[in-house]
PDB file of C-alpha atoms in Angstrom:
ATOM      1  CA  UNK A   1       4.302  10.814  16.761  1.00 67.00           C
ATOM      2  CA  UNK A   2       0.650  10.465  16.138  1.00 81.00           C
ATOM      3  CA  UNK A   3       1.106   8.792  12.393  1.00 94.00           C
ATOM      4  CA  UNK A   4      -0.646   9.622   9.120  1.00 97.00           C
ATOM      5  CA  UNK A   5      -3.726  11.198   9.964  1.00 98.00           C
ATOM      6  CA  UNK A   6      -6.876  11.073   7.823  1.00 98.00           C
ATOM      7  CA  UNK A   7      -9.812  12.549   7.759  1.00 97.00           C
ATOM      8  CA  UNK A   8     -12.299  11.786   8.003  1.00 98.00           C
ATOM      9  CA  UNK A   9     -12.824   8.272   9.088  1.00 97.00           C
ATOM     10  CA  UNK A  10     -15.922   7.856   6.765  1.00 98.00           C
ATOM     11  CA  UNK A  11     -17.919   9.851   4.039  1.00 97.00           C
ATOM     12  CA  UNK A  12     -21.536   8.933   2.689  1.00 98.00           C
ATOM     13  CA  UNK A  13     -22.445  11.185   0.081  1.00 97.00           C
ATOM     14  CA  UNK A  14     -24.827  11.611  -3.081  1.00 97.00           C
ATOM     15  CA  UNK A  15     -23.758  10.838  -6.771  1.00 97.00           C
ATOM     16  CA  UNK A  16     -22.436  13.958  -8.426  1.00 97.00           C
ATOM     17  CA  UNK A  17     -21.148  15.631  -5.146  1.00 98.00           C
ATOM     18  CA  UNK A  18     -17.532  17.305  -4.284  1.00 97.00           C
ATOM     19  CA  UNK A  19     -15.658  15.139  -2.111  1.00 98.00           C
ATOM     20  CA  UNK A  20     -12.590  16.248  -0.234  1.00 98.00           C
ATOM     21  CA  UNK A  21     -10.369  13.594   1.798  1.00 98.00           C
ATOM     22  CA  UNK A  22      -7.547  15.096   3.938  1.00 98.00           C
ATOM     23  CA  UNK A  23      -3.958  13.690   5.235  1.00 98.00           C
ATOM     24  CA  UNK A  24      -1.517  14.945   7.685  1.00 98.00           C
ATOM     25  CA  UNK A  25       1.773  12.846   7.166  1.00 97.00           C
ATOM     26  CA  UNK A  26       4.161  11.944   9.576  1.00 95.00           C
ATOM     27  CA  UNK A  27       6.588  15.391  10.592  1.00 94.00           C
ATOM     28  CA  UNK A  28       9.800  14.791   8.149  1.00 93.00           C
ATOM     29  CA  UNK A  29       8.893  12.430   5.892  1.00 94.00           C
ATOM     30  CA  UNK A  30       9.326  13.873   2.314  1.00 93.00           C
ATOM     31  CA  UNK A  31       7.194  11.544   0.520  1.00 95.00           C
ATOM     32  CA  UNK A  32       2.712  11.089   0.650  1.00 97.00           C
ATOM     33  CA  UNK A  33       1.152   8.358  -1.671  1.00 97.00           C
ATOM     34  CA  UNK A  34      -2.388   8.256  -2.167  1.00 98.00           C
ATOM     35  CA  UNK A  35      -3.797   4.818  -2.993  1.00 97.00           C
ATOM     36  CA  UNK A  36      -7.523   3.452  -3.406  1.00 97.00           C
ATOM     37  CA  UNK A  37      -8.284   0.115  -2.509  1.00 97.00           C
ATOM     38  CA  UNK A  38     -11.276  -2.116  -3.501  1.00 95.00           C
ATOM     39  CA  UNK A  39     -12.142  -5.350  -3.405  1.00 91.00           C
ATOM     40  CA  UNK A  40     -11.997  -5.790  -7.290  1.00 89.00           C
ATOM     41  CA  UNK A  41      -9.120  -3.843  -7.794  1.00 89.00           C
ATOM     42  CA  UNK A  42      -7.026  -4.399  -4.900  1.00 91.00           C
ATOM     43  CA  UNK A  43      -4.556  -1.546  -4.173  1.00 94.00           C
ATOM     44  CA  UNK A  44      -4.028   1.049  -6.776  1.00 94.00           C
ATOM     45  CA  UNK A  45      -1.445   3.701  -6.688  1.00 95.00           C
ATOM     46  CA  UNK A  46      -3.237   7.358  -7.780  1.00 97.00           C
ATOM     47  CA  UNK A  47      -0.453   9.895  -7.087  1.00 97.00           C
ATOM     48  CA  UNK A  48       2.653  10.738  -5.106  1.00 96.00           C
ATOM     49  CA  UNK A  49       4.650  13.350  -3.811  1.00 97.00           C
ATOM     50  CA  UNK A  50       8.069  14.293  -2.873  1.00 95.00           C
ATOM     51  CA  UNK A  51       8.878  17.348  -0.968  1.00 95.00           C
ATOM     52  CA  UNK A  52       5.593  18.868  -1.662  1.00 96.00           C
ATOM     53  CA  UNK A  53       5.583  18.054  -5.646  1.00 96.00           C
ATOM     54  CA  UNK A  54       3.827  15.820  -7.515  1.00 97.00           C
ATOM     55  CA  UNK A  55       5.987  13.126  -9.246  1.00 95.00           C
ATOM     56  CA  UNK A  56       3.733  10.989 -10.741  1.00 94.00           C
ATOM     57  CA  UNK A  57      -0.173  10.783 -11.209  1.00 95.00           C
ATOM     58  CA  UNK A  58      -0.615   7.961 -14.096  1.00 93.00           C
ATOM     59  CA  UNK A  59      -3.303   6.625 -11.706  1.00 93.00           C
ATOM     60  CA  UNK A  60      -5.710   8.865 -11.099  1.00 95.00           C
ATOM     61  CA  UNK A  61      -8.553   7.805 -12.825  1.00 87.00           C
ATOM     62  CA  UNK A  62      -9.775  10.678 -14.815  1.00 84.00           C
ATOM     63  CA  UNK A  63      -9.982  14.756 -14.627  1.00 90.00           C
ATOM     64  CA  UNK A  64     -12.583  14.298 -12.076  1.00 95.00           C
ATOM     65  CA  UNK A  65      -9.778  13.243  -9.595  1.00 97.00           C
ATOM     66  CA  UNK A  66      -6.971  15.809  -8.393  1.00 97.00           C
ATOM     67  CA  UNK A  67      -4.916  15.953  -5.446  1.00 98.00           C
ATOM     68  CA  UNK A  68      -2.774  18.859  -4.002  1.00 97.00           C
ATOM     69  CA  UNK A  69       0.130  19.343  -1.314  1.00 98.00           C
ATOM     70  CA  UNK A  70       0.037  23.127  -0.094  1.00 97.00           C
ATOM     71  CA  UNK A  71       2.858  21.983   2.041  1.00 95.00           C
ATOM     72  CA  UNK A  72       4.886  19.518   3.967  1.00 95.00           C
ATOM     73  CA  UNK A  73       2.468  18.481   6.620  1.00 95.00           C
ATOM     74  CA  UNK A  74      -1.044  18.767   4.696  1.00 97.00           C
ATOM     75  CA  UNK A  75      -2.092  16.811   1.319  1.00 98.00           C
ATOM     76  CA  UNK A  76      -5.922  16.564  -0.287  1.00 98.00           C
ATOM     77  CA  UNK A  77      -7.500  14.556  -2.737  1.00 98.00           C
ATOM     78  CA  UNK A  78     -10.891  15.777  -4.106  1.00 98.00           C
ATOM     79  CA  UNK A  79     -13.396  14.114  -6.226  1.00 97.00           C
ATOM     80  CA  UNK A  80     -15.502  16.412  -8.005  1.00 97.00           C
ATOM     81  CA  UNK A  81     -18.417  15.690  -9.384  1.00 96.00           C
ATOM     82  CA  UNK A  82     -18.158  12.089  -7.216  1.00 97.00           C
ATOM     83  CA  UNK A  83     -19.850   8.824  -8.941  1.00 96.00           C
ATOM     84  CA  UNK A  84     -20.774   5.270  -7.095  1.00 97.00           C
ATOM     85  CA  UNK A  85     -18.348   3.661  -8.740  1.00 96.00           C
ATOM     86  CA  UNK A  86     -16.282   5.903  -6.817  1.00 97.00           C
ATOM     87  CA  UNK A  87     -16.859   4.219  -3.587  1.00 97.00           C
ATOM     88  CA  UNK A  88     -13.627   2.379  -2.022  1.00 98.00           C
ATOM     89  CA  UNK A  89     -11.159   2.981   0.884  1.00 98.00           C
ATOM     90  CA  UNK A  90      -8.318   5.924  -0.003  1.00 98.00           C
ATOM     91  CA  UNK A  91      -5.160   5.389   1.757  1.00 98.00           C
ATOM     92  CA  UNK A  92      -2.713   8.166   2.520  1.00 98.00           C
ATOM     93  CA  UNK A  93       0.960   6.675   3.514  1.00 97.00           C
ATOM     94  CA  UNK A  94       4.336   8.610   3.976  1.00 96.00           C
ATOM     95  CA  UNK A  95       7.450   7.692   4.352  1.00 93.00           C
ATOM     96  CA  UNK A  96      11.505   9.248   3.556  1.00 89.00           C
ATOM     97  CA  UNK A  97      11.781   7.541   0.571  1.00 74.00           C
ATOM     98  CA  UNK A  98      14.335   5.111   2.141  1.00 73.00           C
ATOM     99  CA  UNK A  99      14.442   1.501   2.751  1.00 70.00           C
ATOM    100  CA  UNK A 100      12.312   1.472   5.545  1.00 76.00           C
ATOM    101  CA  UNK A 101       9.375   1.419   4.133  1.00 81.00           C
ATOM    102  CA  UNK A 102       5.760   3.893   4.577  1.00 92.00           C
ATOM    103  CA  UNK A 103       3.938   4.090   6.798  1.00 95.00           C
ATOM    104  CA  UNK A 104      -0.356   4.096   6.247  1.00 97.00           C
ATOM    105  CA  UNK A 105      -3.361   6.454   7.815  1.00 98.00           C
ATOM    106  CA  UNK A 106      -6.147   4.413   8.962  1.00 97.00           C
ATOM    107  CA  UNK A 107      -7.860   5.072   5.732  1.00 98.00           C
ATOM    108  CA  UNK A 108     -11.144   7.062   4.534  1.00 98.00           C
ATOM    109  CA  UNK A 109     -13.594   4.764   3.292  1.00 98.00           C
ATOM    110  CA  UNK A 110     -15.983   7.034   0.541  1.00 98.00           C
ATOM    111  CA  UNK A 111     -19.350   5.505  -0.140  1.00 98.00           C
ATOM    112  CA  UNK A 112     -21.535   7.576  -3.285  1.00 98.00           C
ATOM    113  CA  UNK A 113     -25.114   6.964  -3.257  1.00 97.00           C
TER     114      UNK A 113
ATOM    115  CA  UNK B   1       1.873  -7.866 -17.030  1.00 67.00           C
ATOM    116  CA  UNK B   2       1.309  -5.987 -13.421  1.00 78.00           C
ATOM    117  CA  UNK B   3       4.490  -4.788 -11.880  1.00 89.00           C
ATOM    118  CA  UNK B   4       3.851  -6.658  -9.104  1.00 94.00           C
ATOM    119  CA  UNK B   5       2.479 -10.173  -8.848  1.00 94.00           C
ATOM    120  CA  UNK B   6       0.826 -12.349  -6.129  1.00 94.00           C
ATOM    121  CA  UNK B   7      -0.955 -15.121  -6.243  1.00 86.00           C
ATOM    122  CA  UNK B   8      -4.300 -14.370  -4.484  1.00 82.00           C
ATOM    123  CA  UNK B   9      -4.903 -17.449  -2.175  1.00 84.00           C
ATOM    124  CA  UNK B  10      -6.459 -18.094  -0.027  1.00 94.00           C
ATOM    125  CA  UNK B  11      -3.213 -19.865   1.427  1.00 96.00           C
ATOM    126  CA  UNK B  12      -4.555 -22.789   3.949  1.00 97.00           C
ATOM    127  CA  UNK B  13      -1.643 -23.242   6.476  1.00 97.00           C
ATOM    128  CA  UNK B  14      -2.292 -25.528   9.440  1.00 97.00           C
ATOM    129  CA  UNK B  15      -1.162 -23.837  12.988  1.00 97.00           C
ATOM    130  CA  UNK B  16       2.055 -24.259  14.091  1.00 97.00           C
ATOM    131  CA  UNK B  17       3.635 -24.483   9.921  1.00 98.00           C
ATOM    132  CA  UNK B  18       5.584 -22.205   7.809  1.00 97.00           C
ATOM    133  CA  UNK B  19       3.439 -20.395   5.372  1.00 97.00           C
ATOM    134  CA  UNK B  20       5.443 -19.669   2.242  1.00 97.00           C
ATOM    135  CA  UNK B  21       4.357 -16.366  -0.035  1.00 97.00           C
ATOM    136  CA  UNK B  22       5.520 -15.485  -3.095  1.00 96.00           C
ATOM    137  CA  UNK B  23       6.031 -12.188  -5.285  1.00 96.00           C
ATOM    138  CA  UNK B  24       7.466 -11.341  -8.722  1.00 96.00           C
ATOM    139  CA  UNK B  25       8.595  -8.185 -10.074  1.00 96.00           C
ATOM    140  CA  UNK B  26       8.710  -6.451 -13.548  1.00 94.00           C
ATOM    141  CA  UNK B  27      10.513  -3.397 -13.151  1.00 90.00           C
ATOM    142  CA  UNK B  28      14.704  -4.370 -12.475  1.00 91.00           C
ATOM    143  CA  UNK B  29      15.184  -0.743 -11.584  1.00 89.00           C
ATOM    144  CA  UNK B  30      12.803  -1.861  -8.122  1.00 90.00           C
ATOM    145  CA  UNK B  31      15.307  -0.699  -5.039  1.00 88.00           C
ATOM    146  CA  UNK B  32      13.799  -1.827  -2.159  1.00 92.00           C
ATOM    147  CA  UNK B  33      10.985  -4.793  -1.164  1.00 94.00           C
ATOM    148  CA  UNK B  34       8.832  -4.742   1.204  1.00 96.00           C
ATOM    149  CA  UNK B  35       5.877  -6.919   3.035  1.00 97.00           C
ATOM    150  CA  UNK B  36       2.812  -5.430   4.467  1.00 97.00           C
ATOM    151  CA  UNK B  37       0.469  -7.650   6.760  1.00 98.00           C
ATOM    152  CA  UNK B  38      -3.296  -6.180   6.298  1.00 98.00           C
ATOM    153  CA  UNK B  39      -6.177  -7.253   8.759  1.00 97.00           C
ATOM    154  CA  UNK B  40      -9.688  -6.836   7.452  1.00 95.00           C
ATOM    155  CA  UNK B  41     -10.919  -3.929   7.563  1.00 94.00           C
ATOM    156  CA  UNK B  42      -7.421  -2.213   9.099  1.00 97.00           C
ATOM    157  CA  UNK B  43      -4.684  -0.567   7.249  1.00 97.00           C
ATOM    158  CA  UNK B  44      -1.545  -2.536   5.534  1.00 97.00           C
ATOM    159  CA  UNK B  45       1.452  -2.455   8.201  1.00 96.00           C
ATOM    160  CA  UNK B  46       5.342  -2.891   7.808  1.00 95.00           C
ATOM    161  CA  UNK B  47       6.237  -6.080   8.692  1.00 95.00           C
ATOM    162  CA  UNK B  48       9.472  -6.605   6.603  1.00 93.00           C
ATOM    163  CA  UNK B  49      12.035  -4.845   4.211  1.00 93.00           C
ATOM    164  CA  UNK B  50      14.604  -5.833   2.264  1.00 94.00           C
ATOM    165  CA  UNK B  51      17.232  -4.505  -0.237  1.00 90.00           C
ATOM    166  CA  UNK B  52      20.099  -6.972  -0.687  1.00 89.00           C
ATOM    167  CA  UNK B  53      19.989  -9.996  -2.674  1.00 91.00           C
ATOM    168  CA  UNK B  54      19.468 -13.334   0.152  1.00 93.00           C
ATOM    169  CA  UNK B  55      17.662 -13.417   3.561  1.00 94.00           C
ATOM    170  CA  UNK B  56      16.786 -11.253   6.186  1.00 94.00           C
ATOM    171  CA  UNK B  57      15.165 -12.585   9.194  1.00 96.00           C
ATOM    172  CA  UNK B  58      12.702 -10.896  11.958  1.00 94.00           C
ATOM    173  CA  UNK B  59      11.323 -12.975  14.579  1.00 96.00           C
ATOM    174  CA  UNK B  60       9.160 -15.522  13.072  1.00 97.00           C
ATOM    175  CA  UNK B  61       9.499 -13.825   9.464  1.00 97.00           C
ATOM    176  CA  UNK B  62      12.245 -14.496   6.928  1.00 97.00           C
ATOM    177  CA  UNK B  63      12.207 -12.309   4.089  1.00 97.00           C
ATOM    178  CA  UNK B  64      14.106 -13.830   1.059  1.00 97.00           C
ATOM    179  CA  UNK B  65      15.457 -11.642  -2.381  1.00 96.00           C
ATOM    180  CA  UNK B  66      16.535 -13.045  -5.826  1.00 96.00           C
ATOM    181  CA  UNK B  67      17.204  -9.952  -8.039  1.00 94.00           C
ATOM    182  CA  UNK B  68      18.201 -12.181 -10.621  1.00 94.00           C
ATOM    183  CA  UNK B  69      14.503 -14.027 -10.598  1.00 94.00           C
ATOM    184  CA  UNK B  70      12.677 -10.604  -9.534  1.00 95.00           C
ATOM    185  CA  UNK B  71      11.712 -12.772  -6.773  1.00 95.00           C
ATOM    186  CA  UNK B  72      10.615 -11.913  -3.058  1.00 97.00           C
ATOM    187  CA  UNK B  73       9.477 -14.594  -0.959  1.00 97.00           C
ATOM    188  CA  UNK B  74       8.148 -14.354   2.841  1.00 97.00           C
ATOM    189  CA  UNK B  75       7.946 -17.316   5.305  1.00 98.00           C
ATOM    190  CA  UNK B  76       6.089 -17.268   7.789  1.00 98.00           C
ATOM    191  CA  UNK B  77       7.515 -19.670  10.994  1.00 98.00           C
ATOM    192  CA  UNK B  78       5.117 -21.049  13.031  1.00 98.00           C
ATOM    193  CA  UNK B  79       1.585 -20.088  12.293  1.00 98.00           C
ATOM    194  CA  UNK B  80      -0.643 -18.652  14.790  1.00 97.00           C
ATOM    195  CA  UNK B  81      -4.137 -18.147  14.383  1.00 96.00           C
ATOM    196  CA  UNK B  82      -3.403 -14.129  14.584  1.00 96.00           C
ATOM    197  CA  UNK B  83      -0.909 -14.354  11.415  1.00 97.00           C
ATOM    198  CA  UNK B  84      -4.388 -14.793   9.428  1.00 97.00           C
ATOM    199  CA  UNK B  85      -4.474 -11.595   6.961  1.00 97.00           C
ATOM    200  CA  UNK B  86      -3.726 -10.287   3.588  1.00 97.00           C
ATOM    201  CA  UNK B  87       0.076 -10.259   2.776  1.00 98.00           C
ATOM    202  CA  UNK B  88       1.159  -7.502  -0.010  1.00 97.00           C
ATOM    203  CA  UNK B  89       4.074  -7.292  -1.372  1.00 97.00           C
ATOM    204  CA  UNK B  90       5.382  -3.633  -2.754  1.00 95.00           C
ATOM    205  CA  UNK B  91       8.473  -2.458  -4.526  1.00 94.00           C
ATOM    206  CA  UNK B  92       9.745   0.887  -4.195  1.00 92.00           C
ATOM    207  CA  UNK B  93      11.233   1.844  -8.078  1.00 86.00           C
ATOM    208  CA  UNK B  94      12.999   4.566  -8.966  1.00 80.00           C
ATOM    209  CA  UNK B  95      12.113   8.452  -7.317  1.00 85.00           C
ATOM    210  CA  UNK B  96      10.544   6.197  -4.567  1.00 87.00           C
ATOM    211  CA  UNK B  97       7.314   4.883  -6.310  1.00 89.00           C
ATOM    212  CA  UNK B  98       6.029   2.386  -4.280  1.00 90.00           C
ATOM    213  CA  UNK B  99       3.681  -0.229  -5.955  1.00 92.00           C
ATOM    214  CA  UNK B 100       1.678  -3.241  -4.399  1.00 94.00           C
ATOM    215  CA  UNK B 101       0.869  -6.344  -5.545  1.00 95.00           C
ATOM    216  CA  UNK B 102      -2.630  -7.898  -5.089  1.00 93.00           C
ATOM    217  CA  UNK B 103      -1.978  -9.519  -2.019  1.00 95.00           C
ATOM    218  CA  UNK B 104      -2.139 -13.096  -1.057  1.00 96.00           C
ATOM    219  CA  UNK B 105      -4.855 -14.342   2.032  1.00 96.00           C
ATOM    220  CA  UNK B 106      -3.175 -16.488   4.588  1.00 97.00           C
ATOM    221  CA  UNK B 107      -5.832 -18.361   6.749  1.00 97.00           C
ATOM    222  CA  UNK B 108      -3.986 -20.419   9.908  1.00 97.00           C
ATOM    223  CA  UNK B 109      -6.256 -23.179  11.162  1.00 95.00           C
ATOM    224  CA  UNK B 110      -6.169 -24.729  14.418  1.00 89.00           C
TER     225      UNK B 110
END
């Protein structure tokens, strides 16, 4: 299996822009977290999924944020309009929901300008 | 209170030692306990998992669980230079939340 996929790998863009990061989970795992992680802040859960629905999103930070799950093998989070303060590394992980833990992408990392 | 507390480090652990990390937990509903291993710049990675109250051991990692405490502990056997990372600890609560602590720095000196 090829893992959590993200794309892409990096995104520069200007204040007040639409950003759109993308994540392919791992084939048969029912659940996709989205987390943000900054130096300040550390590791902060935004929203999660199970079987395509979202459970819980008491972390995204405001209505600019939203995040979607068309279906099983393709999740997005958008930032619209984007702000510097913005700027971090967004984690998509999936897992079964088991004990055996979730497993990470390699991570966007979102610089706003 | 955070759900899930760390304490930041950096832990200085001399090669060849056991490094000791700790974690505490709010939420007594928490399931499951987990430790990731991060390496700057990289993504956090399974190392450890644990469910049942005592120790579970991997290799040169023990993971230890006091549901009584809210307590998760991780020791680290024999330092090697390449154990040097971030440690987080996570919980996975009920409908499968998963939350991380802060993460603690582990730095192994030769």
């Amino acid at each position: 299996d090829a893992g959590v996929i993200q794309s892409p790998r990096h995104e520069v863009t200007e204040m007040g822009q639409e950003v759109t990061l993308r994540c392919k989970p791992i084939s048969g795992h029912d659940y996709l977290f989205w987390y943000r992680q900054t130096m300040m802040r550390g590791l902060e859960l935004l929203i999660y999924f199970n079987n395509n629905v979202p459970i819980d999103d008491s972390g995204m930070p405001e209505d600019r944020f939203s995040a979607k799950m068309p279906n099983a093998s393709f999740s997005t989070l958008k930032i619209q309009p984007s702000e510097p303060r913005d700027s971090a590394v967004y984690f998509c992980a999936s897992g079964t929901g088991g004990d055996y833990g979730y497993t990470f992408g390699s991570g966007t990392r979102l610089t706003v300008v | 209170q955070k759900e899930v507390e760390q304490n930041s480090g950096p832990l200085s652990v001399p090669e060849g030692a056991i490094a000791s990390l700790n974690c505490t937990y709010s939420d007594r509903g928490s399931q499951s306990f987990f430790w990731y291993r991060q390496y700057s710049g990289k993504s956090p990675e399974l190392i450890m998992f644990i469910y049942s109250n005592g120790d579970k051991e991997d290799g040169r990692f023990t993971a230890q669980l006091n549901k009584a405490s809210q307590y998760v502990s991780l020791l680290i056997r024999d330092s090697q230079p390449s154990d040097s990372a971030t440690y987080l600890c996570a919980t996975r609560g009920r409908r499968g939340k998963l939350q991380f602590g802060a993460g603690t720095q582990v730095v192994v000196t030769p």
